[in-house]
CSV table of C-alpha atoms in Angstrom, one decimal:
chain,number,residue,atom,x,y,z
A,1,MET,CA,-3.8,-14.2,-116.5
A,2,PHE,CA,-4.1,-10.4,-116.6
A,3,GLY,CA,-7.2,-10.5,-114.3
A,4,ALA,CA,-10.7,-11.9,-114.7
A,5,SER,CA,-12.8,-11.3,-117.8
A,6,LYS,CA,-15.7,-9.0,-117.5
A,7,TYR,CA,-17.7,-11.4,-119.7
A,8,LYS,CA,-19.6,-14.4,-118.3
A,9,VAL,CA,-17.5,-17.6,-118.2
A,10,HIS,CA,-19.3,-20.7,-119.4
A,11,THR,CA,-18.3,-24.2,-118.4
A,12,LYS,CA,-19.2,-27.4,-120.3
A,13,ASN,CA,-17.6,-30.9,-120.0
A,14,GLY,CA,-14.5,-29.4,-118.2
A,15,PHE,CA,-14.0,-26.6,-120.7
A,16,ASP,CA,-14.1,-22.9,-119.5
A,17,TYR,CA,-14.8,-20.3,-122.2
A,18,LEU,CA,-16.4,-17.0,-123.1
A,19,HIS,CA,-19.3,-17.1,-125.6
A,20,ILE,CA,-20.6,-13.9,-127.2
A,21,ALA,CA,-23.5,-15.4,-129.0
A,22,ASN,CA,-25.1,-14.4,-132.3
A,23,GLU,CA,-27.6,-17.0,-133.4
A,24,GLU,CA,-28.5,-15.4,-136.8
A,25,TYR,CA,-28.4,-17.7,-139.7
A,26,GLY,CA,-25.1,-17.6,-141.5
A,27,THR,CA,-23.2,-15.9,-138.7
A,28,LYS,CA,-19.5,-16.6,-138.7
A,29,ASN,CA,-17.9,-18.5,-135.8
A,30,LEU,CA,-14.8,-16.6,-134.5
A,31,VAL,CA,-12.5,-18.4,-132.0
A,32,LEU,CA,-9.9,-16.4,-130.2
A,33,LEU,CA,-6.9,-18.2,-128.6
A,34,HIS,CA,-4.7,-16.6,-125.9
A,35,GLY,CA,-1.0,-17.0,-125.3
A,36,MET,CA,1.1,-18.9,-122.8
A,37,PHE,CA,0.9,-16.2,-120.1
A,38,GLY,CA,-2.5,-15.1,-121.3
A,39,GLY,CA,-6.1,-15.7,-120.2
A,40,LEU,CA,-9.7,-15.0,-121.1
A,41,SER,CA,-9.4,-11.3,-120.3
A,42,ASN,CA,-6.8,-10.7,-123.0
A,43,TYR,CA,-9.6,-10.3,-125.6
A,44,ASP,CA,-11.9,-8.2,-123.5
A,45,PRO,CA,-10.8,-4.9,-125.1
A,46,LEU,CA,-11.5,-6.4,-128.5
A,47,LEU,CA,-14.8,-8.2,-127.9
A,48,SER,CA,-16.8,-4.9,-127.5
A,49,ARG,CA,-15.5,-3.8,-130.9
A,50,LEU,CA,-16.7,-6.9,-132.8
A,51,GLN,CA,-20.3,-7.0,-133.9
A,52,GLY,CA,-22.2,-9.7,-135.8
A,53,TYR,CA,-20.1,-12.8,-135.0
A,54,ASN,CA,-20.6,-15.9,-132.9
A,55,ILE,CA,-17.4,-15.6,-130.7
A,56,PHE,CA,-15.7,-18.2,-128.5
A,57,VAL,CA,-12.7,-17.6,-126.3
A,58,PRO,CA,-11.6,-20.9,-124.6
A,59,ALA,CA,-9.3,-20.9,-121.6
A,60,ILE,CA,-6.3,-23.0,-122.5
A,61,PRO,CA,-5.6,-24.9,-119.2
A,62,ILE,CA,-1.8,-25.5,-119.6
A,63,TYR,CA,-1.4,-26.0,-115.8
A,64,ASP,CA,-4.0,-28.8,-115.8
A,65,PHE,CA,-2.2,-31.0,-118.3
A,66,LYS,CA,0.4,-33.6,-117.4
A,67,THR,CA,3.8,-32.2,-118.2
A,68,SER,CA,4.4,-35.0,-120.8
A,69,ARG,CA,1.3,-33.7,-122.7
A,70,LEU,CA,2.4,-30.1,-122.8
A,71,LYS,CA,3.0,-29.9,-126.5
A,72,ILE,CA,1.3,-27.9,-129.3
A,73,SER,CA,0.2,-31.1,-130.9
A,74,HIS,CA,-1.6,-32.2,-127.7
A,75,LEU,CA,-3.2,-28.7,-127.4
A,76,THR,CA,-4.5,-29.2,-130.9
A,77,SER,CA,-6.2,-32.4,-129.8
A,78,TRP,CA,-7.7,-30.5,-126.8
A,79,LEU,CA,-9.0,-27.8,-129.1
A,80,HIS,CA,-10.5,-30.3,-131.4
A,81,SER,CA,-12.4,-31.7,-128.4
A,82,PHE,CA,-13.5,-28.2,-127.5
A,83,PHE,CA,-15.0,-27.6,-130.9
A,84,GLU,CA,-16.9,-30.9,-130.7
A,85,THR,CA,-18.2,-30.1,-127.2
A,86,VAL,CA,-19.5,-26.6,-128.0
A,87,ASN,CA,-20.4,-27.4,-131.7
A,88,VAL,CA,-18.2,-24.9,-133.4
A,89,GLU,CA,-18.0,-25.4,-137.2
A,90,LYS,CA,-15.8,-23.7,-139.8
A,91,PRO,CA,-14.5,-20.9,-137.6
A,92,VAL,CA,-12.2,-18.1,-138.3
A,93,LEU,CA,-9.3,-19.0,-135.9
A,94,LEU,CA,-7.4,-16.1,-134.3
A,95,GLY,CA,-4.4,-16.7,-132.1
A,96,ASN,CA,-1.9,-14.6,-130.2
A,97,SER,CA,1.6,-15.8,-129.3
A,98,MET,CA,1.4,-19.5,-128.4
A,99,GLY,CA,-2.3,-19.3,-129.4
A,100,GLY,CA,-1.2,-18.4,-132.9
A,101,HIS,CA,1.1,-21.5,-132.9
A,102,LEU,CA,-1.9,-23.6,-131.8
A,103,ALA,CA,-4.1,-22.0,-134.5
A,104,LEU,CA,-1.5,-22.8,-137.2
A,105,ASP,CA,-1.1,-26.4,-136.1
A,106,TYR,CA,-4.8,-26.9,-136.0
A,107,THR,CA,-5.3,-25.5,-139.5
A,108,ILE,CA,-2.6,-27.7,-140.9
A,109,LYS,CA,-4.0,-30.9,-139.2
A,110,TYR,CA,-7.7,-30.1,-139.9
A,111,PRO,CA,-7.6,-27.8,-143.0
A,112,GLU,CA,-11.2,-28.6,-144.0
A,113,GLN,CA,-12.5,-27.3,-140.7
A,114,ILE,CA,-11.0,-23.8,-140.7
A,115,LEU,CA,-12.4,-21.0,-142.7
A,116,ALA,CA,-9.6,-18.5,-142.3
A,117,LEU,CA,-6.7,-17.7,-140.0
A,118,VAL,CA,-5.6,-14.6,-138.0
A,119,LEU,CA,-2.1,-14.5,-136.4
A,120,THR,CA,-0.8,-11.8,-134.1
A,121,GLY,CA,2.6,-12.1,-132.4
A,122,SER,CA,2.5,-15.8,-133.2
A,123,SER,CA,5.2,-18.2,-132.2
A,124,GLY,CA,6.0,-21.0,-134.6
A,125,LEU,CA,9.0,-19.5,-136.4
A,126,MET,CA,11.2,-17.7,-133.8
A,127,GLU,CA,10.5,-16.0,-130.5
A,128,LYS,CA,12.3,-14.8,-127.5
A,129,ASN,CA,11.1,-16.6,-124.4
A,130,PHE,CA,10.3,-15.2,-121.0
A,131,GLY,CA,13.1,-17.3,-119.6
A,132,SER,CA,14.4,-20.8,-120.0
A,133,SER,CA,15.0,-21.5,-116.3
A,134,PHE,CA,14.0,-18.3,-114.4
A,135,PRO,CA,17.2,-18.1,-112.4
A,136,ARG,CA,16.1,-14.9,-110.8
A,137,ARG,CA,12.5,-15.9,-110.2
A,138,ASN,CA,12.4,-14.4,-106.7
A,139,ASP,CA,13.6,-11.0,-108.0
A,140,ARG,CA,10.3,-9.2,-108.4
A,141,GLU,CA,11.7,-6.1,-110.2
A,142,TYR,CA,13.6,-8.3,-112.6
A,143,ILE,CA,10.5,-10.3,-113.4
A,144,ARG,CA,8.5,-7.1,-113.8
A,145,LYS,CA,11.0,-5.8,-116.4
A,146,GLN,CA,10.9,-9.1,-118.3
A,147,ALA,CA,7.1,-9.2,-118.3
A,148,ALA,CA,7.0,-5.6,-119.5
A,149,LEU,CA,8.7,-6.6,-122.7
A,150,THR,CA,5.3,-7.9,-123.8
A,151,PHE,CA,4.1,-4.3,-124.3
A,152,TYR,CA,5.3,-1.1,-125.9
A,153,GLU,CA,4.1,0.8,-122.9
A,154,ASP,CA,4.6,-0.8,-119.5
A,155,LEU,CA,1.2,-2.2,-118.6
A,156,ILE,CA,2.5,-4.5,-115.8
A,157,ASP,CA,0.8,-3.4,-112.6
A,158,ASP,CA,1.0,-5.1,-109.2
A,159,VAL,CA,-2.0,-7.2,-109.8
A,160,ILE,CA,-0.6,-8.7,-113.0
A,161,LEU,CA,2.9,-9.0,-111.4
A,162,ASP,CA,1.4,-10.9,-108.5
A,163,GLU,CA,-0.2,-13.4,-110.9
A,164,ILE,CA,3.1,-13.9,-112.7
A,165,MET,CA,5.0,-14.3,-109.5
A,166,GLU,CA,2.5,-16.9,-108.3
A,167,VAL,CA,3.1,-19.0,-111.4
A,168,ILE,CA,6.8,-18.9,-111.5
A,169,ASN,CA,7.3,-19.5,-107.8
A,170,ASN,CA,5.0,-22.5,-107.9
A,171,ARG,CA,7.4,-25.4,-108.8
A,172,THR,CA,4.7,-27.5,-110.5
A,173,LYS,CA,3.4,-24.6,-112.6
A,174,LEU,CA,6.9,-23.5,-113.5
A,175,ILE,CA,7.9,-27.0,-114.7
A,176,LYS,CA,4.7,-27.1,-116.9
A,177,LEU,CA,5.4,-23.5,-118.2
A,178,LEU,CA,8.9,-24.5,-119.2
A,179,ALA,CA,7.7,-27.6,-120.9
A,180,ILE,CA,5.3,-25.8,-123.2
A,181,THR,CA,8.0,-23.1,-123.7
A,182,ARG,CA,10.5,-25.7,-124.9
A,183,ASP,CA,8.0,-27.2,-127.3
A,184,THR,CA,7.1,-23.9,-128.9
A,185,HIS,CA,10.8,-23.4,-129.6
A,186,LYS,CA,11.3,-26.9,-130.8
A,187,TYR,CA,8.3,-27.1,-133.0
A,188,ASN,CA,9.2,-24.8,-135.9
A,189,MET,CA,6.5,-24.6,-138.5
A,190,GLU,CA,8.3,-23.1,-141.5
A,191,GLN,CA,8.2,-26.2,-143.6
A,192,TYR,CA,4.4,-26.4,-143.2
A,193,LEU,CA,3.4,-22.8,-144.1
A,194,THR,CA,3.2,-23.3,-147.8
A,195,GLY,CA,0.6,-25.9,-147.3
A,196,VAL,CA,-1.8,-23.5,-145.6
A,197,LYS,CA,-4.5,-22.8,-148.2
A,198,GLN,CA,-6.7,-20.5,-146.1
A,199,ASP,CA,-6.5,-16.7,-146.3
A,200,VAL,CA,-4.3,-15.5,-143.4
A,201,LEU,CA,-4.4,-12.1,-141.7
A,202,LEU,CA,-1.2,-11.0,-139.9
A,203,ILE,CA,-1.5,-8.2,-137.4
A,204,TRP,CA,1.8,-7.3,-135.8
A,205,GLY,CA,3.2,-4.8,-133.4
A,206,ARG,CA,5.9,-2.8,-135.0
A,207,ASN,CA,7.8,-2.9,-131.7
A,208,ASP,CA,7.2,-6.5,-130.7
A,209,GLU,CA,10.3,-7.7,-128.9
A,210,ILE,CA,9.2,-11.3,-128.4
A,211,THR,CA,8.3,-12.2,-132.0
A,212,PRO,CA,10.1,-9.3,-133.7
A,213,PRO,CA,8.9,-7.7,-137.0
A,214,GLU,CA,11.1,-10.0,-139.1
A,215,VAL,CA,9.0,-12.9,-137.9
A,216,ALA,CA,5.9,-11.3,-139.3
A,217,VAL,CA,7.7,-10.7,-142.6
A,218,LYS,CA,8.7,-14.3,-142.8
A,219,PHE,CA,5.2,-15.6,-142.1
A,220,HIS,CA,4.0,-13.2,-144.9
A,221,GLN,CA,6.6,-14.5,-147.3
A,222,LYS,CA,5.9,-18.2,-146.6
A,223,LEU,CA,2.1,-18.3,-146.3
A,224,PRO,CA,0.6,-18.5,-149.8
A,225,SER,CA,-2.4,-16.2,-149.2
A,226,SER,CA,-1.6,-13.6,-146.5
A,227,GLN,CA,-1.9,-9.9,-145.8
A,228,LEU,CA,0.2,-8.1,-143.2
A,229,HIS,CA,-0.8,-5.1,-141.2
A,230,TRP,CA,1.5,-3.2,-138.8
A,231,ILE,CA,0.5,-1.3,-135.7
A,232,ASP,CA,2.9,1.4,-134.6
A,233,LYS,CA,4.0,1.9,-130.9
A,234,CYS,CA,2.8,-1.7,-130.2
A,235,GLY,CA,4.4,-4.8,-128.7
A,236,HIS,CA,3.5,-8.4,-128.5
A,237,ALA,CA,-0.3,-8.2,-127.8
A,238,PRO,CA,-1.8,-5.7,-130.3
A,239,MET,CA,-5.4,-6.7,-129.4
A,240,MET,CA,-4.8,-5.5,-125.9
A,241,GLU,CA,-2.7,-2.4,-126.6
A,242,HIS,CA,-4.5,-1.1,-129.7
A,243,PRO,CA,-7.9,-2.8,-129.8
A,244,GLU,CA,-9.6,-0.2,-132.0
A,245,THR,CA,-7.0,-0.5,-134.7
A,246,PHE,CA,-6.9,-4.3,-134.4
A,247,ALA,CA,-10.6,-4.5,-134.7
A,248,ASN,CA,-10.6,-2.3,-137.8
A,249,TYR,CA,-8.1,-4.6,-139.5
A,250,LEU,CA,-10.0,-7.7,-138.4
A,251,ASN,CA,-13.4,-6.5,-139.4
A,252,GLN,CA,-12.1,-5.6,-142.9
A,253,PHE,CA,-10.6,-9.1,-143.2
A,254,LEU,CA,-13.9,-10.7,-142.1
A,255,ILE,CA,-15.9,-8.7,-144.6
A,256,GLN,CA,-13.5,-9.7,-147.3
A,257,GLN,CA,-14.0,-13.4,-146.4
A,258,GLN,CA,-17.8,-12.9,-146.4
A,259,ASN,CA,-17.7,-11.3,-149.8
A,260,LYS,CA,-15.4,-14.0,-151.2
A,261,ARG,CA,-17.7,-16.8,-149.9
A,262,LYS,CA,-20.7,-15.0,-151.4
A,263,ILE,CA,-19.0,-14.9,-154.9
A,264,ILE,CA,-18.2,-18.6,-154.6
A,265,THR,CA,-21.7,-19.5,-153.5
A,266,ASP,CA,-23.3,-17.4,-156.2
A,267,TYR,CA,-21.1,-19.1,-158.8
A,268,GLU,CA,-21.9,-22.6,-157.6
A,269,GLU,CA,-25.7,-21.8,-157.7
A,270,GLU,CA,-25.6,-20.5,-161.3
A,271,ASP,CA,-26.5,-22.7,-164.2
A,272,HIS,CA,-23.2,-23.5,-166.1
A,273,SER,CA,-24.6,-26.2,-168.3
A,274,HIS,CA,-24.0,-24.0,-171.4
A,275,LEU,CA,-20.2,-24.0,-170.8
């Protein structure tokens, strides 16, 4: 949603994705996961500000799944298949909203496969939903106001609103949307957070109304190795509203990860026989 990406969309074995390639030896893989109402274009503002990484942005096809399979756990299996299909190894996994929830679940289930984790406006603890039944789904102005809660500034134009209205007025898509919404609320991850051993970067909008600031604080408190950065005058999608600031925080974190791995590698290569 939010329009088409300006980057080329690749297709392989039924997976649609963006791939900003960097084939240099040792280049980090970076995988970006969008939210429930999101799409490939959500990361366009960020991609131009990231240099030196092998980047993948998969389209999460929630409307293509059977309703019974619209659970975070099934999306994790889908993501695992995507990694195998495009040969992604040891990525830094970044997720927004539902994409953060998916990134967390994947990290917990396949801890040896994930290098580090970045969460922004992530569900998994507590979030306000767009609506549990959409009783006023034909009320265009009401839907526009609800959708505008995503951002600090109202970025919902007629094109975006038309996309949203098409989804919620399509009975099949609406049922699927409500199914994954229910699962994100039901699948609370608090009990699993202390088991996340990866370094985690939290980037949060100070004015997020969907996953409010207290959610970020709780993630920060429960995750063993996390750092939290706030972006002022920012809502639920910081990578869209403030891509420059978001990229600065992300690049700093990725450099830290690179330096950390270099120290570990250098230590492992040293001769410690005298110890």
